mmCIF file of C-alpha atoms in Angstrom:
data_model
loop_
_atom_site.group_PDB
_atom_site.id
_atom_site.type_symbol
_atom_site.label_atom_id
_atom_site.label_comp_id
_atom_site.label_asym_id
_atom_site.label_seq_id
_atom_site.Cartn_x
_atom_site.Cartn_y
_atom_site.Cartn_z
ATOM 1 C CA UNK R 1 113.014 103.962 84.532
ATOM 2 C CA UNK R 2 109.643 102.066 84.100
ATOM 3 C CA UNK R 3 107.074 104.548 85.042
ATOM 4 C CA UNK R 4 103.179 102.668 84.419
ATOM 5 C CA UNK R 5 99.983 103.736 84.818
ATOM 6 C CA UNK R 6 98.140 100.534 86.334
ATOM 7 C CA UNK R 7 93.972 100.168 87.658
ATOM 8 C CA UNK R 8 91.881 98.055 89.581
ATOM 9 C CA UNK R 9 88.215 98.486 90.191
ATOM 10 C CA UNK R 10 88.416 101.615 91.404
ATOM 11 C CA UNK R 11 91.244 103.613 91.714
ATOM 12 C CA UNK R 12 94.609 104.446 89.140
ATOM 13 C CA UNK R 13 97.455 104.690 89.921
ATOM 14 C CA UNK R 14 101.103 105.405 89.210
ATOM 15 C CA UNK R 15 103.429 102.041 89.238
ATOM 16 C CA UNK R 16 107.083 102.188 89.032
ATOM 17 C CA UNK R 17 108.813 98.169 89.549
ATOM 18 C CA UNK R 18 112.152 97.525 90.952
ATOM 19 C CA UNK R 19 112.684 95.281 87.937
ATOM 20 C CA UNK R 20 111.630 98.732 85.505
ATOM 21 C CA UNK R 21 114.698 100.556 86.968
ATOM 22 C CA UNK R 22 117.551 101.370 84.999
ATOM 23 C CA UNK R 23 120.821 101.081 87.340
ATOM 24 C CA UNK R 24 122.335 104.525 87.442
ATOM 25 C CA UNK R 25 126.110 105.735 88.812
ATOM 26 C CA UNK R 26 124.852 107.687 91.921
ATOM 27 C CA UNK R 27 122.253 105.526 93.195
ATOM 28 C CA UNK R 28 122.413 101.909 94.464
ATOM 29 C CA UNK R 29 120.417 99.503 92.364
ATOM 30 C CA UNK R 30 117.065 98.528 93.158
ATOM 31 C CA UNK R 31 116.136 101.149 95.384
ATOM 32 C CA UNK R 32 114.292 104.025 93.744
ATOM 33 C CA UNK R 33 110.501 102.598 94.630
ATOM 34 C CA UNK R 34 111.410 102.141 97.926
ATOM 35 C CA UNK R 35 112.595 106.184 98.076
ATOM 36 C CA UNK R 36 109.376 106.631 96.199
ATOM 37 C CA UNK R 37 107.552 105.417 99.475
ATOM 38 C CA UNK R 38 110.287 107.064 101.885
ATOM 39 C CA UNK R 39 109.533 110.482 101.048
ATOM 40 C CA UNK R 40 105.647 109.849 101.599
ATOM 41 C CA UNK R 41 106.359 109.079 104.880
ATOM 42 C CA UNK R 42 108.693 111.710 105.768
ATOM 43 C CA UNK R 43 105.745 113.648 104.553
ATOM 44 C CA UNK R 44 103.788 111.685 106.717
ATOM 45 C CA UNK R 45 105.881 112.223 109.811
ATOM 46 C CA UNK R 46 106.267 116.224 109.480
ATOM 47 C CA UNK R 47 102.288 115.799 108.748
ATOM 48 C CA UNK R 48 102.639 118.000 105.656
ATOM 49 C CA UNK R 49 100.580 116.378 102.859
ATOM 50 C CA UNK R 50 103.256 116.673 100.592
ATOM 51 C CA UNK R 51 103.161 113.783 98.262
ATOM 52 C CA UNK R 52 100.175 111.337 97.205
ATOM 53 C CA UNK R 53 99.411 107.892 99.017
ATOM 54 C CA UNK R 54 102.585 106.177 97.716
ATOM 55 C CA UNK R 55 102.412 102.112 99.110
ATOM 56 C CA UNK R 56 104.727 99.055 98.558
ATOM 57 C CA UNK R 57 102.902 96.783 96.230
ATOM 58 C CA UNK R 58 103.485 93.297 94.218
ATOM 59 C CA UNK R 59 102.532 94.451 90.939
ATOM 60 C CA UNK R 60 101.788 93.219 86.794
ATOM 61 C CA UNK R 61 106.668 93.131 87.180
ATOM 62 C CA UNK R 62 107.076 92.532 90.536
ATOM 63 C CA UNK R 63 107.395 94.963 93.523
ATOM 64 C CA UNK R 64 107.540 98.462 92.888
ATOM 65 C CA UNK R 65 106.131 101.997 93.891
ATOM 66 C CA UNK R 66 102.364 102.472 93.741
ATOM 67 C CA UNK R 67 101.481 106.169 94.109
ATOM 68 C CA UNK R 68 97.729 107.363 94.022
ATOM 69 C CA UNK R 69 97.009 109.006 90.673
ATOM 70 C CA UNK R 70 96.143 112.603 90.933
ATOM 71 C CA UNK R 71 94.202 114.830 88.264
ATOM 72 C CA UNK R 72 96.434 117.426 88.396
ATOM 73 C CA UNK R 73 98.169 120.127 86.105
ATOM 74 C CA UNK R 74 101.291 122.254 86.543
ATOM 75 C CA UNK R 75 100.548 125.821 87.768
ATOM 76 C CA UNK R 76 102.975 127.503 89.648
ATOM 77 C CA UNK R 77 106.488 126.897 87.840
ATOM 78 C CA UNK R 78 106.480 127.759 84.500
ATOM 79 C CA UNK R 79 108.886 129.917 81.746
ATOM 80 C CA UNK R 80 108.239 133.561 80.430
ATOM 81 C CA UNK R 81 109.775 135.814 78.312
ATOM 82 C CA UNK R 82 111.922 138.366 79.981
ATOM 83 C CA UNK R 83 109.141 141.048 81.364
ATOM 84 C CA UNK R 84 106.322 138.710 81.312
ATOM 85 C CA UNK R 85 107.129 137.432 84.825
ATOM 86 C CA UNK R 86 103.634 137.542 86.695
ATOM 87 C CA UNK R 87 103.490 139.811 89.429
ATOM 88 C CA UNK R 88 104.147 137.597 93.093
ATOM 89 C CA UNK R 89 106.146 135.091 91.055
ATOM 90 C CA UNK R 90 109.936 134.517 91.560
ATOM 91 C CA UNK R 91 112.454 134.411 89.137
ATOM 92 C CA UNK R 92 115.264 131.817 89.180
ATOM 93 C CA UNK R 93 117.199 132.017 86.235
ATOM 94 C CA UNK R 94 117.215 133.304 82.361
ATOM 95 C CA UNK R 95 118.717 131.969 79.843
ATOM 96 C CA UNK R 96 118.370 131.198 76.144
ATOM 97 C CA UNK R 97 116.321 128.135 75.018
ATOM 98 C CA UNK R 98 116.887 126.339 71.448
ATOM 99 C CA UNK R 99 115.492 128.968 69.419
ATOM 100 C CA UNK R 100 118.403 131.513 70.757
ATOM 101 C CA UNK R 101 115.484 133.407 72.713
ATOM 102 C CA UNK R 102 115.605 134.476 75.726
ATOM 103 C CA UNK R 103 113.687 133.107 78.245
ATOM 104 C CA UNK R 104 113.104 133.441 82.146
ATOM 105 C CA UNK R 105 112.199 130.304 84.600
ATOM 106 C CA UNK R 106 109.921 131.358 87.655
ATOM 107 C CA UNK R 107 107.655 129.871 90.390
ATOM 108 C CA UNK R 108 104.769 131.287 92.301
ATOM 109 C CA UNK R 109 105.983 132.551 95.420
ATOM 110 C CA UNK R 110 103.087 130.341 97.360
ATOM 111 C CA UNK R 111 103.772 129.528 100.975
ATOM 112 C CA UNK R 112 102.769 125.781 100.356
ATOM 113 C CA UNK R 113 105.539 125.395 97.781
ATOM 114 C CA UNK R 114 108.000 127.035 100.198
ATOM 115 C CA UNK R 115 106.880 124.145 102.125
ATOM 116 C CA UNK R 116 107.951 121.992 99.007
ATOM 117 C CA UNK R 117 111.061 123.551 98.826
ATOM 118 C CA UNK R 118 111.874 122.987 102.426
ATOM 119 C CA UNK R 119 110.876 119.401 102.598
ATOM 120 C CA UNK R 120 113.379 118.635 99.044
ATOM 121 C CA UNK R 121 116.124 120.022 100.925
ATOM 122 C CA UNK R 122 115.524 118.171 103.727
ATOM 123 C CA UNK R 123 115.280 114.913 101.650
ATOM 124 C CA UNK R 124 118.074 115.811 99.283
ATOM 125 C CA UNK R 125 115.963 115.902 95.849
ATOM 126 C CA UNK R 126 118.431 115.656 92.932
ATOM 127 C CA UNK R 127 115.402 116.224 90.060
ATOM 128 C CA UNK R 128 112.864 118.649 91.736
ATOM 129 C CA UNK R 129 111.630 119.369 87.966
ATOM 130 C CA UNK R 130 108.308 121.921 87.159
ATOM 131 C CA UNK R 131 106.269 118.982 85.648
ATOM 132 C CA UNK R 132 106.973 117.354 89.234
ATOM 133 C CA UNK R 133 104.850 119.968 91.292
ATOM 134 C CA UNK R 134 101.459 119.532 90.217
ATOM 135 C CA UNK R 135 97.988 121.276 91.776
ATOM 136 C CA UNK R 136 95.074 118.791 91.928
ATOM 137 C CA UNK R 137 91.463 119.574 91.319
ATOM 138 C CA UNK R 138 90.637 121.870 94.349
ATOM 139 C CA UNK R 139 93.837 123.481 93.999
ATOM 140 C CA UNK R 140 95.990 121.517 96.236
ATOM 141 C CA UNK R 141 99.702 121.514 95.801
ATOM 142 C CA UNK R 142 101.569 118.151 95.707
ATOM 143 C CA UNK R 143 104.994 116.730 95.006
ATOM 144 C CA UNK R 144 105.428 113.703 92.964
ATOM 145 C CA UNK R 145 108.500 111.547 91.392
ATOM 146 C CA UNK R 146 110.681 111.188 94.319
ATOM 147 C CA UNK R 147 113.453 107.935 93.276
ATOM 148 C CA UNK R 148 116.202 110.456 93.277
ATOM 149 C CA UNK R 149 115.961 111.112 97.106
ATOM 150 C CA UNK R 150 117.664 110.612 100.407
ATOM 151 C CA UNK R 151 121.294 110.453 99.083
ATOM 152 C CA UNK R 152 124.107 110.652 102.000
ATOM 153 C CA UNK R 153 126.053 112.985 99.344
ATOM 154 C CA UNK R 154 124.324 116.805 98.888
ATOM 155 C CA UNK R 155 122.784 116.449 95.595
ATOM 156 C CA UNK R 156 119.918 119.236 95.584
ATOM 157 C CA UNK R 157 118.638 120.275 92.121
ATOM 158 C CA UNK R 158 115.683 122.477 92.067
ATOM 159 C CA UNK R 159 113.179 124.805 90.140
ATOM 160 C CA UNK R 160 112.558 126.276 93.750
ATOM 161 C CA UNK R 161 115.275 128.251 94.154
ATOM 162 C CA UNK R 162 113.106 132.011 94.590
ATOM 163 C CA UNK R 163 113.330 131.921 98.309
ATOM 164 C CA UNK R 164 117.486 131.359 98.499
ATOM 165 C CA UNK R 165 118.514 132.391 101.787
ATOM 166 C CA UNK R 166 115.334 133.641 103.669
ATOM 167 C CA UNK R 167 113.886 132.264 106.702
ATOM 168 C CA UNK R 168 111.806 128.816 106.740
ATOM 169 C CA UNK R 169 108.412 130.272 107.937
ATOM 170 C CA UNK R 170 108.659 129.407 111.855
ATOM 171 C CA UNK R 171 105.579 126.930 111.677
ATOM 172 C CA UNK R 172 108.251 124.674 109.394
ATOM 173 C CA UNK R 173 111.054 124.901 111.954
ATOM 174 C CA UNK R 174 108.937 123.888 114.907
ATOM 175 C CA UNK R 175 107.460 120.383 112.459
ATOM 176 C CA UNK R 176 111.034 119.957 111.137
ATOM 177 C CA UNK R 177 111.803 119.648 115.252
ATOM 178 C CA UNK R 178 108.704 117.551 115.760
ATOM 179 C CA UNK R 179 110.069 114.922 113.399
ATOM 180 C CA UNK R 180 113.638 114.805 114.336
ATOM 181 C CA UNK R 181 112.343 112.198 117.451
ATOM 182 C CA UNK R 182 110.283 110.155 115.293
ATOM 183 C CA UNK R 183 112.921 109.421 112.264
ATOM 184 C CA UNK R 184 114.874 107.404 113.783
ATOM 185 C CA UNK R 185 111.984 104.499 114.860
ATOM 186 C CA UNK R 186 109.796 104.821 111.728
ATOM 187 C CA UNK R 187 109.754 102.887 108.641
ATOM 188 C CA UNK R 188 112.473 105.096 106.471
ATOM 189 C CA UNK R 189 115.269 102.767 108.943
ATOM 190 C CA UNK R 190 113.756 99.913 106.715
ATOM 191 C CA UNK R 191 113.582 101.805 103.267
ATOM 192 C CA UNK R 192 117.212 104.137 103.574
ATOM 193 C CA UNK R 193 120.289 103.425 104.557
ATOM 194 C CA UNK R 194 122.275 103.789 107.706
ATOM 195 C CA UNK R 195 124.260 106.255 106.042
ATOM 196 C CA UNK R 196 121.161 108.204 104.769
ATOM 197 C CA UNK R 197 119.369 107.931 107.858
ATOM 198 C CA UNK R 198 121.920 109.948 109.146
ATOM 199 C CA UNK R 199 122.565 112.351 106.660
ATOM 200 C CA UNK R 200 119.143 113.094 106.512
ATOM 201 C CA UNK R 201 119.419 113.874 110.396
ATOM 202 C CA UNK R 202 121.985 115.915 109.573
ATOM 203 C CA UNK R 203 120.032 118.075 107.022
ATOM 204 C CA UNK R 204 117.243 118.269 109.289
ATOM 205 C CA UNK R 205 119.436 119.185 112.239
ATOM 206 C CA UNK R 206 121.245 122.347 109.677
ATOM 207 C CA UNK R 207 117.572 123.575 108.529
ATOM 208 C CA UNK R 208 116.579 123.637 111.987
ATOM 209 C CA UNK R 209 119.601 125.494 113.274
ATOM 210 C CA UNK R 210 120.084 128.093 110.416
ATOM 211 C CA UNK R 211 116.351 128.515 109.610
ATOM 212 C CA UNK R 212 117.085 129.666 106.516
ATOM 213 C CA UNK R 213 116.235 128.720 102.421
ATOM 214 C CA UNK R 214 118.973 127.011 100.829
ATOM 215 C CA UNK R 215 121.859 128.239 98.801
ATOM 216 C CA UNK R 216 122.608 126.826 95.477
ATOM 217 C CA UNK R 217 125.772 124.713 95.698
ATOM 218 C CA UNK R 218 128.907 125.612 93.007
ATOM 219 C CA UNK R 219 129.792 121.892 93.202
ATOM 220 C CA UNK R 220 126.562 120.346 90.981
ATOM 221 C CA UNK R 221 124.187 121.770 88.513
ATOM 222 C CA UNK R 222 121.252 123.248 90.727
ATOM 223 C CA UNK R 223 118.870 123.030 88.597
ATOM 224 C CA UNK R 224 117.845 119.868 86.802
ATOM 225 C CA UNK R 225 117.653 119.796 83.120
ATOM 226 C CA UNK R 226 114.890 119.312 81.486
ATOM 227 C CA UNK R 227 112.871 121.635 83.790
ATOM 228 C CA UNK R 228 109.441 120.551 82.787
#
């Protein structure tokens, strides 16, 4: 999928057009920009920060996506030889990488990307990939590259997976409550579907009542490949 880097006077930005996007099996046509923009305002509504300005725009090929661009690096998700694991990081998995070496893949265990973890599993992120979790300038943590979101079908694939099964921090229940009223009259009625407007209440309504990390499913991959 067309993914640009486009500028006016003074600001850059990341630009992804409808007309860029390559149709895929699992998604309906023409729709990843306008996820792009849905899961800034479901960040918006749960007033977590999440994800960078992300607008609806008429661009150089059409409409598309137009996402604030961030100086940023990735920090907190990255892959170690077995034993090199920093202490207060989480592992997720080891396995051997093209060389025949063993490797280990592990995140920071950081309560603001437990609040990243929470919020893809509440907007069903099938490509939560390391090189998609990037920490700006003043060490802010944000979330970026969100077309593969909001599908009525579970599709959750993750690097996040250190916290599986422990309790969402209570602060996250009691926003993920505070948003439940306000879906249903904002602007993701006009981006998703009635179908995912619903599943998404659905997820929201299962994080809120088991107040727990999620469990990898045996039905998909869980974790999304490449990870970086």
């Amino acid at each position: 999928n067309s993914t640009l880097v486009v500028e006016d006077e003074q600001n850059r930005y990341i630009y992804k057009p409808e007309s860029g996007e390559r149709p895929l099996w699992d998604f309906p046509d023409g729709t990843l920009h306008k996820r792009e923009r849905a899961a800034y305002v479901m960040s918006e509504i749960l007033g977590w920060n999440l994800v960078p300005q992300t607008q609806l725009s008429e661009g150089p090929y059409g409409v598309g996506s137009l996402q604030n661009w961030l100086e940023a690096q990735v920090t907190v998700v990255d892959i170690f030889t077995p034993g090199q694991v920093p202490d207060q990081w989480l592992t997720v998995i080891t396995g051997i990488d093209e060389n025949g070496d063993e490797v280990t893949l592990a995140h920071a265990d950081d309560p603001r990307l437990q609040q990243i973890a929470v919020f893809d599993a509440l907007i069903n992120n099938a490509d939560r990939k390391a090189g998609h979790i990037l920490t700006d300038q003043e060490g802010n943590l944000f979330g970026i590259d969100h077309g593969l979101t909001f599908h009525d079908e579970d599709k959750l694939r993750t690097v996040l997976w250190g916290w599986i099964n422990q309790p969402i921090p209570e602060n996250l229940i009691l926003d993920l409550k505070n948003a439940a009223e306000k879906i249903p009259t904002s602007e993701l009625t006009q981006l998703l579907s009635k179908d995912e407007i619903s599943a998404l209440l659905e997820r929201l309504d299962n994080l809120i009542k088991v107040k727990k990390m999620p469990v990898p499913s045996p039905h998909w991959p869980a974790v999304p490949w490449p990870v970086f």
